[in-house]
Every structure is written in C-alpha cells, then in structure tokens.
Coordinates of C-alpha atoms and ligand atoms in Angstrom, one line a residue:
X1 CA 21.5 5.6 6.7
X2 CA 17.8 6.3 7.3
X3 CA 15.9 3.5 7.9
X4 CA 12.0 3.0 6.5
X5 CA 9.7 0.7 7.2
X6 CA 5.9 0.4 5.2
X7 CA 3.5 -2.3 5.5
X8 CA 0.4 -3.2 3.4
X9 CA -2.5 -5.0 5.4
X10 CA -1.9 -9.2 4.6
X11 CA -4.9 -9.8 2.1
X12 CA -7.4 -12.4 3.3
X13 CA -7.4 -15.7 0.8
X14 CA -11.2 -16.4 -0.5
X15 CA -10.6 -15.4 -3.7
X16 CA -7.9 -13.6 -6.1
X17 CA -6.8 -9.7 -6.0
X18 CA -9.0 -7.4 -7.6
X19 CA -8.1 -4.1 -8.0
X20 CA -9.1 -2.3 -4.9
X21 CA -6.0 -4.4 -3.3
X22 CA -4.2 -3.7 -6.2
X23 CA -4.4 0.0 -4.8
X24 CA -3.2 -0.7 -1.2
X25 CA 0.1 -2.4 -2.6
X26 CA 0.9 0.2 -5.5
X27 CA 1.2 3.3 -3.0
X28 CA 3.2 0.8 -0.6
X29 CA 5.3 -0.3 -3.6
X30 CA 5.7 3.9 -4.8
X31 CA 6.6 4.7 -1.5
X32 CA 9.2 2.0 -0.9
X33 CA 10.7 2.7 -4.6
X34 CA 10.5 6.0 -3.6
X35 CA 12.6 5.6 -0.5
X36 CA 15.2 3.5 -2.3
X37 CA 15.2 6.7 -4.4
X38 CA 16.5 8.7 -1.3
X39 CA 19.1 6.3 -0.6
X40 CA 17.7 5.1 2.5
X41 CA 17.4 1.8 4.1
X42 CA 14.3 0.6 3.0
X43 CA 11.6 -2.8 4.1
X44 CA 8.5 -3.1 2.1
X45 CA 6.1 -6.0 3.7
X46 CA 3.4 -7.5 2.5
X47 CA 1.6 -11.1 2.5
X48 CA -1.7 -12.7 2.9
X49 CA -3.8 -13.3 6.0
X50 CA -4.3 -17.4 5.8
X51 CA -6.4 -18.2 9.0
X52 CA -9.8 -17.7 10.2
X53 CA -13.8 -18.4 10.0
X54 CA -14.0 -17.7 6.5
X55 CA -10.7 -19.3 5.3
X56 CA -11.8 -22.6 7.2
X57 CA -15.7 -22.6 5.5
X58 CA -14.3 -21.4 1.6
X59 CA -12.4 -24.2 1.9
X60 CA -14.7 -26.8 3.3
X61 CA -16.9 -25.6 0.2
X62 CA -14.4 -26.4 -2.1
X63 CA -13.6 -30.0 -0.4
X64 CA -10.0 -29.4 0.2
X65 CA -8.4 -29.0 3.3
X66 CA -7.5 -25.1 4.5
X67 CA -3.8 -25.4 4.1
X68 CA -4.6 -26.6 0.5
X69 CA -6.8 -23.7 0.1
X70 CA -3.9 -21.1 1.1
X71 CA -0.8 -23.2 -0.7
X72 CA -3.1 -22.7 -4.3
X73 CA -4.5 -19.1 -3.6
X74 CA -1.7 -17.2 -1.6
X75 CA 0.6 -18.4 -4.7
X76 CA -1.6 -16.5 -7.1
X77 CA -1.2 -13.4 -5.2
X78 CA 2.0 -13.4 -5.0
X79 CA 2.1 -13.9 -9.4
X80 CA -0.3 -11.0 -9.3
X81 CA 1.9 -8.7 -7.7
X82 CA 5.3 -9.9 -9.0
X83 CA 3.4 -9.0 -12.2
X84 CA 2.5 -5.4 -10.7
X85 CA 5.9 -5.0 -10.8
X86 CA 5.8 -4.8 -7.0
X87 CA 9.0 -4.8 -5.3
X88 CA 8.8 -6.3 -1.8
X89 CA 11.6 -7.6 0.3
X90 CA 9.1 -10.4 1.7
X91 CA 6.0 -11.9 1.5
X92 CA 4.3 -13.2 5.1
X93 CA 2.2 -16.0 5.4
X94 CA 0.4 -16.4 8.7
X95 CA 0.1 -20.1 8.1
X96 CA 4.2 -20.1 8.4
X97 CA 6.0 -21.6 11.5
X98 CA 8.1 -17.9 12.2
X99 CA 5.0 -16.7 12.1
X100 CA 3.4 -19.0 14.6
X101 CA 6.0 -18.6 16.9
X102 CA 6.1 -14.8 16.7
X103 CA 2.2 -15.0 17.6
X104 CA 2.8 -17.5 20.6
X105 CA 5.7 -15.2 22.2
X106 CA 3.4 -12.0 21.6
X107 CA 0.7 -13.5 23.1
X108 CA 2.9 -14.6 25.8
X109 CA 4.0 -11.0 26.6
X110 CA 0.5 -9.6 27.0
X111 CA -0.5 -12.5 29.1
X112 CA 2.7 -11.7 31.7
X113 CA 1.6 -8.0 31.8
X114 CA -1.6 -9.2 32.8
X115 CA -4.1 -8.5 30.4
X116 CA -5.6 -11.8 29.1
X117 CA -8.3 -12.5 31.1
X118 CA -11.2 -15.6 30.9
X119 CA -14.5 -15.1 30.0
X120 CA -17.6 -15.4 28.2
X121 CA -18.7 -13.3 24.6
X122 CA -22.2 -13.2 24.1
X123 CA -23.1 -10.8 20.7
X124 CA -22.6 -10.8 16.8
X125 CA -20.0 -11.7 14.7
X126 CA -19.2 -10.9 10.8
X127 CA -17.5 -13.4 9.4
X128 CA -16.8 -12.0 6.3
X129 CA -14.9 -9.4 7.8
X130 CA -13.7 -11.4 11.0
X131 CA -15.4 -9.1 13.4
X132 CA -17.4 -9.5 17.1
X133 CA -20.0 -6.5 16.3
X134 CA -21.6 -4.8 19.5
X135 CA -25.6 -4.9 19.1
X136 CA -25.8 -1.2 19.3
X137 CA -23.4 -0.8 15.4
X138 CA -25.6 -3.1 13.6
X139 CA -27.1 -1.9 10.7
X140 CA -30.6 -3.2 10.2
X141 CA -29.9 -6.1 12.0
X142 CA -26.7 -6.6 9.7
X143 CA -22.7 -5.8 9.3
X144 CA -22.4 -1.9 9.3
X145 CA -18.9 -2.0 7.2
X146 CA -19.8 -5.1 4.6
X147 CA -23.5 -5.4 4.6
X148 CA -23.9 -9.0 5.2
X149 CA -25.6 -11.8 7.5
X150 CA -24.2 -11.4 11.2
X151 CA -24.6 -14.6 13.4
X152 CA -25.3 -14.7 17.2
X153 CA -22.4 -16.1 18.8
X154 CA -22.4 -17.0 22.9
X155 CA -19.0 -18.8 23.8
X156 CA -16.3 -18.8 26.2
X157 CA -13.4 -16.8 25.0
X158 CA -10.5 -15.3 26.6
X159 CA -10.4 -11.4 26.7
X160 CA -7.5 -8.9 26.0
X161 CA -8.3 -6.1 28.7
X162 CA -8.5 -2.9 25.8
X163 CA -10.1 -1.1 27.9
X164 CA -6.7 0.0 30.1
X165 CA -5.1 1.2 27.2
X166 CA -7.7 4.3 26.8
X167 CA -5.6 6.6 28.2
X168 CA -2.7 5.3 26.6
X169 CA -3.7 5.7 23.6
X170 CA -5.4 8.8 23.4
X171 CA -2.0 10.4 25.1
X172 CA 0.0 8.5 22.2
X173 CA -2.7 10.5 19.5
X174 CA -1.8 13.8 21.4
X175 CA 1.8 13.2 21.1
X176 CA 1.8 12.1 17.6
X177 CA -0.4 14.0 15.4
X178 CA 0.8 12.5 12.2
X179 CA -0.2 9.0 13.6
X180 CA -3.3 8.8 11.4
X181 CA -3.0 9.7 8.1
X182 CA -4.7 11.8 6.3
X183 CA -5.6 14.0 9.5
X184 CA -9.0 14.1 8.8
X185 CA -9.3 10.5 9.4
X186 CA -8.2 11.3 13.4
X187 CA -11.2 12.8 14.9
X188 CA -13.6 10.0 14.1
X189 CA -11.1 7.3 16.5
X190 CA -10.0 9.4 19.1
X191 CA -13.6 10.6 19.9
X192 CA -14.8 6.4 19.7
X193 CA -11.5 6.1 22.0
X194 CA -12.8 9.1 24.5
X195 CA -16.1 7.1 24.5
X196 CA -14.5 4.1 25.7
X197 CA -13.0 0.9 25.2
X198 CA -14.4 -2.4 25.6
X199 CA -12.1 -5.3 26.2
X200 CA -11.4 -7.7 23.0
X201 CA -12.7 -11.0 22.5
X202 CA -9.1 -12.3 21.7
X203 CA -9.9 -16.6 21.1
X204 CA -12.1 -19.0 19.7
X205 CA -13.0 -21.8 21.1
X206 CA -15.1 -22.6 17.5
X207 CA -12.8 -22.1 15.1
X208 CA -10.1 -24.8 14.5
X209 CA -8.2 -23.2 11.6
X210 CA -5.7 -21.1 13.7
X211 CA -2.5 -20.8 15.8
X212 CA -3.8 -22.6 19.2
X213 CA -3.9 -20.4 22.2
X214 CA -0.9 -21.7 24.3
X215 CA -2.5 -20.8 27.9
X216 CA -5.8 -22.9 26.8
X217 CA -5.7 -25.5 23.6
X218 CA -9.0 -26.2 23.3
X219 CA -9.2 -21.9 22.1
X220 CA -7.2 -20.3 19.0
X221 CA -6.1 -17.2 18.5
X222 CA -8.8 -14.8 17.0
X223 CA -7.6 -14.1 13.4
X224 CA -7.2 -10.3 13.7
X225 CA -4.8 -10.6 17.1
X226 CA -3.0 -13.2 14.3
X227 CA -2.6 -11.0 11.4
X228 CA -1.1 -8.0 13.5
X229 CA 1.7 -9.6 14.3
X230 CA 2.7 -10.0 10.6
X231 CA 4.6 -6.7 11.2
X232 CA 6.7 -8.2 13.6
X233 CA 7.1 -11.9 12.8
X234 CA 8.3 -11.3 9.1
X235 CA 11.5 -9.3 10.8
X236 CA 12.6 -12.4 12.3
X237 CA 11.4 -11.2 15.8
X238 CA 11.7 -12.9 18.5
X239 CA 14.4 -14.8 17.6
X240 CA 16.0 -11.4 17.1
X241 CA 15.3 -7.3 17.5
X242 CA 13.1 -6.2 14.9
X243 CA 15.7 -3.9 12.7
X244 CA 13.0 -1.9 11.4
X245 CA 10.5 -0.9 14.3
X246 CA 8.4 0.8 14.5
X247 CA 7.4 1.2 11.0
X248 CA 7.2 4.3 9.4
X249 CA 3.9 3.8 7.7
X250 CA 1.4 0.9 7.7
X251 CA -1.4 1.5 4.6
X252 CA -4.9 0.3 5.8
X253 CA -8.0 0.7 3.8
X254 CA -10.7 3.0 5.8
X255 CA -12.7 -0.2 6.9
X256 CA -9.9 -1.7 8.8
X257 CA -8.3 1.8 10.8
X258 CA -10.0 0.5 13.6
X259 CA -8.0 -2.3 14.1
X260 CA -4.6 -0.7 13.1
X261 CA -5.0 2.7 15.1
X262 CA -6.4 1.3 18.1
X263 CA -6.2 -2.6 18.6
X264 CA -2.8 -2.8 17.3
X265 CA -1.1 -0.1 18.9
X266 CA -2.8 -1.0 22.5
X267 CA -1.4 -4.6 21.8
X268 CA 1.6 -3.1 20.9
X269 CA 2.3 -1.1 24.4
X270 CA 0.8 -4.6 26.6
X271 CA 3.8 -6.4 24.4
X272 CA 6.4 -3.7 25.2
X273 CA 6.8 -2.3 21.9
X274 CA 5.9 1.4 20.0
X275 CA 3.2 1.5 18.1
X276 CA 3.6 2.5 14.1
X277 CA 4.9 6.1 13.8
X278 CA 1.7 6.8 11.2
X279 CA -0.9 4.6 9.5
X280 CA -1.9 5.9 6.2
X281 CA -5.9 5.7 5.4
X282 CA -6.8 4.8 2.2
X283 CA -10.1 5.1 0.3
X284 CA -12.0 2.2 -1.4
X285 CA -12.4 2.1 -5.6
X286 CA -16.0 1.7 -6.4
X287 CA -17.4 0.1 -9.7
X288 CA -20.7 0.8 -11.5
X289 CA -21.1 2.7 -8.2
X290 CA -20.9 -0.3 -6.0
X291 CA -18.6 -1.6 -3.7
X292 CA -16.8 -4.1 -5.5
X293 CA -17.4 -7.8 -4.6
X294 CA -17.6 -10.8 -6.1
X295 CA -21.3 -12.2 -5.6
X296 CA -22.2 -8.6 -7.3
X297 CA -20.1 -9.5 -10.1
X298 CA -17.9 -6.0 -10.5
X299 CA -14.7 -6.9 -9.5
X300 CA -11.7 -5.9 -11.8
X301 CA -9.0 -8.5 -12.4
X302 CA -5.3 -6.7 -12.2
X303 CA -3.7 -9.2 -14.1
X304 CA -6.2 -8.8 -17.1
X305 CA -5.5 -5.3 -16.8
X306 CA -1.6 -5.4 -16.8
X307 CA -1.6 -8.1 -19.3
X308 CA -3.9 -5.6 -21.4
X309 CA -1.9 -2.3 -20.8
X310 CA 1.0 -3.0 -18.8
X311 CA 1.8 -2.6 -15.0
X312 CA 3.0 1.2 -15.3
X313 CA -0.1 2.0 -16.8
X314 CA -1.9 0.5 -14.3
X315 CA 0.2 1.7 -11.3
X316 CA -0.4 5.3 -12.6
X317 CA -3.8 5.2 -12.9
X318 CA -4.6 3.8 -9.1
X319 CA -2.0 6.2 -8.1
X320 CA -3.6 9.0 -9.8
X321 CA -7.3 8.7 -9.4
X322 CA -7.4 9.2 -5.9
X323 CA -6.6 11.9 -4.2
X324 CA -5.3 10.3 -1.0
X325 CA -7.6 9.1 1.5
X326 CA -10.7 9.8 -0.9
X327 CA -12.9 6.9 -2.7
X328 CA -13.7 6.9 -6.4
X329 CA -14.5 4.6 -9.3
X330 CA -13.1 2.6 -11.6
X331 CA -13.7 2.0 -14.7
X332 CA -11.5 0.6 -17.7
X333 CA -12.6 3.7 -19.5
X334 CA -11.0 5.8 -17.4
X335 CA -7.8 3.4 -17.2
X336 CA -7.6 3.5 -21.1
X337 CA -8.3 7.3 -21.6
X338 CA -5.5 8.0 -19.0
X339 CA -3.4 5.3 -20.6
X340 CA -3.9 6.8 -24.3
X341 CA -3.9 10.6 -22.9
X342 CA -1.3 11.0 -20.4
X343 CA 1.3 7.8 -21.1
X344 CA 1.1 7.4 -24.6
X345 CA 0.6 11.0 -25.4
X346 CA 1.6 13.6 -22.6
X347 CA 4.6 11.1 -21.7
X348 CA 5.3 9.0 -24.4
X349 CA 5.5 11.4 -27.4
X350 CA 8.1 13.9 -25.0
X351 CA 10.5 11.2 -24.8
X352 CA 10.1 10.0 -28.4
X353 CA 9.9 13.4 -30.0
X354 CA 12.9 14.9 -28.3
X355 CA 14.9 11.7 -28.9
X356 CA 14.3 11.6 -32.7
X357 CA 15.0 15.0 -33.0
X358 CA 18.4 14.8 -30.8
X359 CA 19.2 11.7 -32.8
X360 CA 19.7 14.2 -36.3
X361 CA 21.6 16.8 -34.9
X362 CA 25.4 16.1 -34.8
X363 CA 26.4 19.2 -32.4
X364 CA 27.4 19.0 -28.7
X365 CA 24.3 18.9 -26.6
X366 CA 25.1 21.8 -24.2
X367 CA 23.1 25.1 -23.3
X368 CA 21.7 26.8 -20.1
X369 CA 19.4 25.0 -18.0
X370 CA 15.9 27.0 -19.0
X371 CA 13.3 24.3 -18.2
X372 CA 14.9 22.9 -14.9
X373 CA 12.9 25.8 -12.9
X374 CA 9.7 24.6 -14.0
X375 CA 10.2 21.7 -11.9
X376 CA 9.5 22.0 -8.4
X377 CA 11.5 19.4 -6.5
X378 CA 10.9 20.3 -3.2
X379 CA 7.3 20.2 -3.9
X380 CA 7.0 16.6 -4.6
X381 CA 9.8 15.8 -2.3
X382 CA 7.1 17.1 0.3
X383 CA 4.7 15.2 -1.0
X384 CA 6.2 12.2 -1.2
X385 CA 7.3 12.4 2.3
X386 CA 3.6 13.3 3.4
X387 CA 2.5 10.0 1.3
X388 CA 0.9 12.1 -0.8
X389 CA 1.6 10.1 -4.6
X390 CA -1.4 11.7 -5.7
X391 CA -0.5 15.1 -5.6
X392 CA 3.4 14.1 -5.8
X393 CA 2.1 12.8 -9.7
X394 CA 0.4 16.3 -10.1
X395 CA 3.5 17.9 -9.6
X396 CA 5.5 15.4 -12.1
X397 CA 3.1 16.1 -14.7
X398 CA 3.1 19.9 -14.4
X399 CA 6.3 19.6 -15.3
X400 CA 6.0 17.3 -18.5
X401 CA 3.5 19.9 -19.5
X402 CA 6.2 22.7 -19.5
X403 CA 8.6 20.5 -21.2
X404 CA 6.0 20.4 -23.8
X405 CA 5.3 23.5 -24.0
X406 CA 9.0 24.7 -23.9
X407 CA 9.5 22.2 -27.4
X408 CA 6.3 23.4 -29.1
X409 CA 7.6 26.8 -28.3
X410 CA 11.3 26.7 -29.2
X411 CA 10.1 25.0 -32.2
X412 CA 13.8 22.7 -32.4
X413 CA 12.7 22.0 -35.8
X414 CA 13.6 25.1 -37.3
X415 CA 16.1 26.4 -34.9
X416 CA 20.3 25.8 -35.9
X417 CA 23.5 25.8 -34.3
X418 CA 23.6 27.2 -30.4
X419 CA 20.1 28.0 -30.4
X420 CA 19.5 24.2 -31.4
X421 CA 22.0 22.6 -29.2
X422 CA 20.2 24.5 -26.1
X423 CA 16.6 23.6 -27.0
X424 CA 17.9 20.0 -27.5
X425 CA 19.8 20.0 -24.1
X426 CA 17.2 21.3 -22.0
X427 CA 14.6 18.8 -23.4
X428 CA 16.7 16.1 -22.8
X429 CA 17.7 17.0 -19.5
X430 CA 14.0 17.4 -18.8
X431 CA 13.3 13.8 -20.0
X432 CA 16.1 12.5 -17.5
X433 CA 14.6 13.8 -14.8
X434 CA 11.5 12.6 -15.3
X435 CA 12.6 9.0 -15.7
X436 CA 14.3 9.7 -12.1
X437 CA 11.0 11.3 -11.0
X438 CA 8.5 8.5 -12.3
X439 CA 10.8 5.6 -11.5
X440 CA 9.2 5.0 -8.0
X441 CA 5.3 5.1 -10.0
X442 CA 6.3 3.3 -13.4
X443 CA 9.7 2.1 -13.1
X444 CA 9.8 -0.2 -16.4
X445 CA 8.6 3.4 -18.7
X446 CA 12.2 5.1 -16.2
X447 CA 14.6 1.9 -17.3
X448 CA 13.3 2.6 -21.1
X449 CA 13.8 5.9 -20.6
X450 CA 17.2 5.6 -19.1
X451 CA 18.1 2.7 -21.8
X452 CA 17.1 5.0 -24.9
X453 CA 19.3 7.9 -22.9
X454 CA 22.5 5.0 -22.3
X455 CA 22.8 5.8 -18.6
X456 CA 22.3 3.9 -15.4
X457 CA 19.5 4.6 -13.4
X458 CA 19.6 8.0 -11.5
X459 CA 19.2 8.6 -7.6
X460 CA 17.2 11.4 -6.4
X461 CA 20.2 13.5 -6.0
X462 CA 20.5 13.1 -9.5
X463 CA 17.7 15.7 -10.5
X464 CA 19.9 18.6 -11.1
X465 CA 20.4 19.2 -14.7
X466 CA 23.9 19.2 -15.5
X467 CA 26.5 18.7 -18.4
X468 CA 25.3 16.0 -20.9
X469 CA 28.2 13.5 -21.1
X470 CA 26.1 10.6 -22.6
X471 CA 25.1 9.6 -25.8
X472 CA 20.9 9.1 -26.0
X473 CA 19.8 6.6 -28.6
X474 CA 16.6 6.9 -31.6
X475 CA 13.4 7.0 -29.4
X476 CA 11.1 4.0 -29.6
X477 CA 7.3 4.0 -28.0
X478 CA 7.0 3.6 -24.2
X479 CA 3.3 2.8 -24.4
X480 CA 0.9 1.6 -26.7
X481 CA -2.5 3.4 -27.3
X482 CA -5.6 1.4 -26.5
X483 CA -8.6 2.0 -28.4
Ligands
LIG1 N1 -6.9 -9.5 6.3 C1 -7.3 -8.2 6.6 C2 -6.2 -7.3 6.9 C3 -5.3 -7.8 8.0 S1 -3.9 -6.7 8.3 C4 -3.2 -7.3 9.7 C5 -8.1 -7.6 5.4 N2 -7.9 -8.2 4.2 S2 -8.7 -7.8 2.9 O1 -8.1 -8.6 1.9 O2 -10.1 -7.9 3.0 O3 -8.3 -6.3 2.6 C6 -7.0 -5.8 2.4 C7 -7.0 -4.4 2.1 O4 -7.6 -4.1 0.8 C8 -7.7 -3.5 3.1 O5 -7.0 -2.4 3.4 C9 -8.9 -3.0 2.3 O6 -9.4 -1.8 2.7 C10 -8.4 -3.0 0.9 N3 -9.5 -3.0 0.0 C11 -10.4 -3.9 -0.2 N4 -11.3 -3.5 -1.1 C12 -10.9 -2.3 -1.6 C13 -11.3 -1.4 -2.6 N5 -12.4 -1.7 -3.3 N6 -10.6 -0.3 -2.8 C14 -9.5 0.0 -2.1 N7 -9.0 -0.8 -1.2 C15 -9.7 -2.0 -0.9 O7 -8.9 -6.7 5.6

C-alpha cells in the first residue's frame, strides 16, 4: 500500500487561529482526505510550536507561567480544528516529553557528525517571528518579513555549521525538481543558496523557556531547530524508525520556506536522514489589504465563521480562492457570496432537484451513461497529485455545471418512460460522483449526499458510473443561504 506523509507547520501559541492558519491546515486536511480516497496509507500531522522568546514574554504579560500559557491556548486550537472538520492522526506539542527526547537525540546526531560548534552571535533578532536577522536584510532598520522592532542581540551561542551543507543542498534541488512547490518558488532559494550559507545560531543562552541544550545547560535549544523536529518526534522516532519518512509534502506559508527548504533539510542530512520529498509554498490571505494581525485589528475568527456557515463552506472557500501558491483577500463577502452562489445554489439545488424529481418516478433508474464524459477524472486526479486543490475544485465544478446543464436541457419534467429513467439515471449518477469527488474538500455536504442516496461512502475507484442498485431518498438542503 502506498504510503503518504503531509505536514502543516506547528502554529506558534500567542494568540487563537485566524484564518490565514485555517488555510495551511485545510489543504493539509484535503490532501490527506484525498489520499485516504486512493486507498493509500495515509499520516496527516499537525500541532502547535509551544517554546520560545515570544511564548516566554506573552506569558509573563499575562502573569501565568509558560506551560500555563500553552495548556489553555494549544487546547483551543486543537477545538478550532476538530471543528474545521480536520482529520489528523495527531497533534504535536513541542512542550511534550517524546518530543523533548526526539530533540535531544537529534541534536545529538548533528553534534557526533561534527557540526555544532561554540561561538559568539553578534546581530539582530525578531522575536516575533523567532529569527537572528543579518544587518544587510533589514528593512529600515526593521524585520523585512513582519515589519516589527528588531533588537540587538550579542551572546554566546553554539553554531550549527550551515554553511557545509551548500553543496549538498543545491545537488539535492538539482536532483529533485519537485522539492519546492510551486516551481516558481525555487529560483529565489537556490540562488540565496549559490550565494552562500552562513552557519546557524542554533542556542540561547537568554531564553529559559526551551528544551536545554544537553552539551551546555546554561544554553536551550533555539525554537526553530525545536519545531523541525516535530516531523520526526510525533512518529515515535527514536525510540523507533519513523514509518512515514520522508514525508511526501510539508505545507509552509511563503515566510517560513526558508527554514523548511534549506535549514531543515541541511539538518536533516547532518542527522542522517532524507530531507522532505517536496514542500508545498503557500500564499498568505490578506484583509482590508493588510496583512492580517492582531494589533491591526483584521484578523478573522474560523470558528465564528464555521459556526456562522458551516466548516464545508468554509473549507471550500480557502480552498478555492487561491490559486496555489498566490496571495489574496478575504473577506466575509466573498465567503457568503461563494457560500450562497456555488454551495447552496450550483451544488445544493443539483442534489436537491434531482432527488425530488427521482423520488416521483416509480420506474427502474437505468440508461446510458451520457454525462459521465463530462467529467475529467484524470484531470483532477493530476491535480490532486500536483497539490493543486485549487484547480482540482475547478475541475469538480465544471462538471456540476454540465450536470446542470444536462437537467435544464433534458428537461426530466416533461420527459416519460425510457427517456425519463435515463435523464434520472445519469443525474443521479452524476450527484454520486460528486459526493466521491468533494468528500476530501467538504466531507459532511459527501456523507449527506451519500445518506440521501442510502450508500456507504465511495472510494475513488468508485467514480465510474455504473448500474444503480440503491434506493436514493427525498432531497433535503445541504446548505443554507446567508444573506
Ligand atoms: N511556528 C512557526 C512554524 C514552525 S514549523 C516547524 C510559525 N508559526 S505561525 O503560527 O506563525 O504560522 C504558521 C503558518 O501559518 C505559516 O505557514 C504561515 O505562513 C501561515 N500563515 C500565517 N498567516 C497567514 C495568512 N494570513 N495567510 C495564510 N497563511 C498564513 O511560523
């Protein structure tokens, strides 16, 4: 059995999910339903990224202690997405003993193959995004990715030698060129690569909130070299093999590629493992043109949202407003006019119109299979496969159009006998398959679907139209209009 692997990054805990994260699980959660779908042997990770700078001052601000910080807020992430309807076979927490240990033993492993090394980092640090900044990137004296205050930090530190793993690496993109997804994202890293590596300021001799550095305990580990690890620890490793390396796809928004195309993998070869087989770029959602964030007050809640539409219709709107890899806004206009438009209407009115017609007629649903052409399986299995749910949504919905179409043009309603069975048969067909089809993107709208038809859920094998040997039910709504 085929084996898949896909990561999301683990979220950092100083405040609750908004909807740009909301993004990076869905399409992690599509593509694991997805696989599951194929039959294959699928692990979908995610989790939340508990140490570090910023953990350690949000909750001194508060007054309670770090670990009470994480406990309360890693909790509400995990409600958040259990109420996306997202389906992951584990949740990390880097504040977790397996996790502790897998960091120790990684650590361990670079240190043997000679590449930690003592020394002193002068330069700037973000800590909102947990990064040493050379002088040269700053932006007006600032962080070039989030904007804010950098401070001037001059400490000892112990240094992971990045710089021997140039070659390495840029052999590894050569070999692989579906390692960074989508392709256009490539050419930025390996020309920064060809430029050079600097080694890593890999501890902290400042920060207290973090997994101690074994080979000095007055250090800890800096939180990024932590959070990598995730992939590894939550498999159990090393107190066994990880059964599902190297992943098949880790999803990273675009301001933390760096990290997971370059850091990671060169940490990866120093520990004796294979880096991921591709890491999928994401773009950002902006709102009111902005970067979302909290102090400018545009963030989007998810659980307002779901609680307001429902999780499909929120999972098909962040999986089909951006094209993959680009940025673009959100707004709860657009969310309600794709809800009303393309759920309640496109969607929602196939399924209920063919099943109150169907549920009249007292014939044997048979016929020829006219409308199974119009949908182009290989197509979106292509898609899916590239990671591509955008255009893999496209495709789905090209073919709810023609089974639209093919009903307002049969015209059911005033056909009889033969010619009524085999409108009736291909409609209903149609509206199986799509319930296989969406399943991975809005699998409560698929079990509906497959409830008001009486069958199981389908596998992907399953989207051939074949004899009808069940008995479909009156159609009820699948989603509700929002004005
Ligand atoms: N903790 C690190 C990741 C460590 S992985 C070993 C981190 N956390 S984060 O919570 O700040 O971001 C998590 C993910 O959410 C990133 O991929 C980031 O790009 C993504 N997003 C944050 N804001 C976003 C939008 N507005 N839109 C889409 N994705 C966004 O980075």
């Amino acid at each position: 059995m085929p084996k898949f692997y896909v990561t999301t990054p683990i979220f950092y805990l100083n405040a609750k999910p908004h909807i740009g994260h909301a993004y990076s699980v869905t399409i992690a959660d599509v593509l694991a339903r997805w696989h599951r779908l194929k039959g294959d042997d699928t692990f979908f990770l995610t989790g939340t990224d508990e140490h570090g700078e910023k953990v350690e001052k949000k909750a001194a601000e508060l007054g309670i202690s770090p670990q009470e910080h994480v406990d309360r807020l890693s909790a509400e992430w995990k409600e958040a997405w259990k109420k996306l309807n997202i389906s992951n076979d584990d949740f990390i927490r880097t504040t977790e003993l397996r996790h502790e240990k897998a960091v120790k033993h990684f650590v361990k492993l670079m240190h043997d193959n000679g590449d930690i090394y003592e020394g002193v980092y002068e330069g700037w640090y973000c800590t909102s995004d947990e990064t040493f900044i050379p002088e040269s990137q700053l932006a007006d004296g600032k962080c070039p990715e989030c904007g804010k205050e950098v401070r001037k930090l001059k400490e000892e530190t112990y240094y992971f030698r990045l710089s021997r793993y140039q070659e390495h690496l840029l052999e590894y993109y050569k070999q692989n060129p579906n390692f960074i997804l989508p392709k256009k994202r490539a050419a930025e890293i390996i020309n920064r690569v060809n430029d050079g590596l600097k080694d890593l300021s890999m501890t902290r001799p400042s920060v207290r909130w973090g997994i101690p550095f074994q080979f000095n305990d007055k250090h800890t580990i800096y939180v990024w070299v932590d959070a990598l690890v995730n992939y590894l620890s939550a498999q159990g490793w090393p107190d066994k093999e990880p059964k599902y390396w190297p992943a098949d796809v880790q999803i990273v928004g675009k301001d933390i590629v760096w990290f997971h195309t370059v850091i990671w993998p060169a940490m990866l070869i120093s520990a004796g493992f294979k880096p991921p087989k591709s890491v999928l770029v994401t773009g950002h959602f902006i709102s009111e043109g902005k970067k979302m964030s909290k102090s400018i007050g545009n963030v989007a809640d998810p659980t307002e949202l779901v609680n307001k539409y429902s999780a499909d219709s929120l999972r098909y709107f962040l999986m089909r407003e951006l094209p993959l890899g680009d940025d673009g806004d959100f707004s709860e206009k657009l969310l309600a006019e794709r809800n009303n438009n393309e759920l309640a209407a496109d969607l929602g009115n196939l399924v209920f119109r063919v099943l109150t017609l169907s549920s009249k007629f007292e014939g044997k649903l048979e016929g020829k299979p006219a409308l199974e052409s119009s949908m182009d399986l290989k197509a979106f299995q292509e898609a899916m496969d590239r990671y591509d749910t955008y255009k893999a949504l496209e495709i789905i919905w090209r073919f709810i159009k023609a089974a639209n179409k093919y009903i307002n043009d049969t015209k059911p309603w005033e056909l009889q006998g033969s010619e009524l069975a085999n409108a009736l048969y291909n409609s209903i067909e149609a509206i199986r398959v799509i319930a296989i089809l969406i399943s991975p993107f809005m699998p409560a709208a698929a079990d509906s679907i497959n409830k008001q038809l009486g069958i199981p859920s389908g596998r992907f094998e399953d989207c051939k139209f074949s004899r009808i040997d069940y008995i479909p039910k009156k159609g009820a709504p699948l989603f509700k209009k929002i004005e």
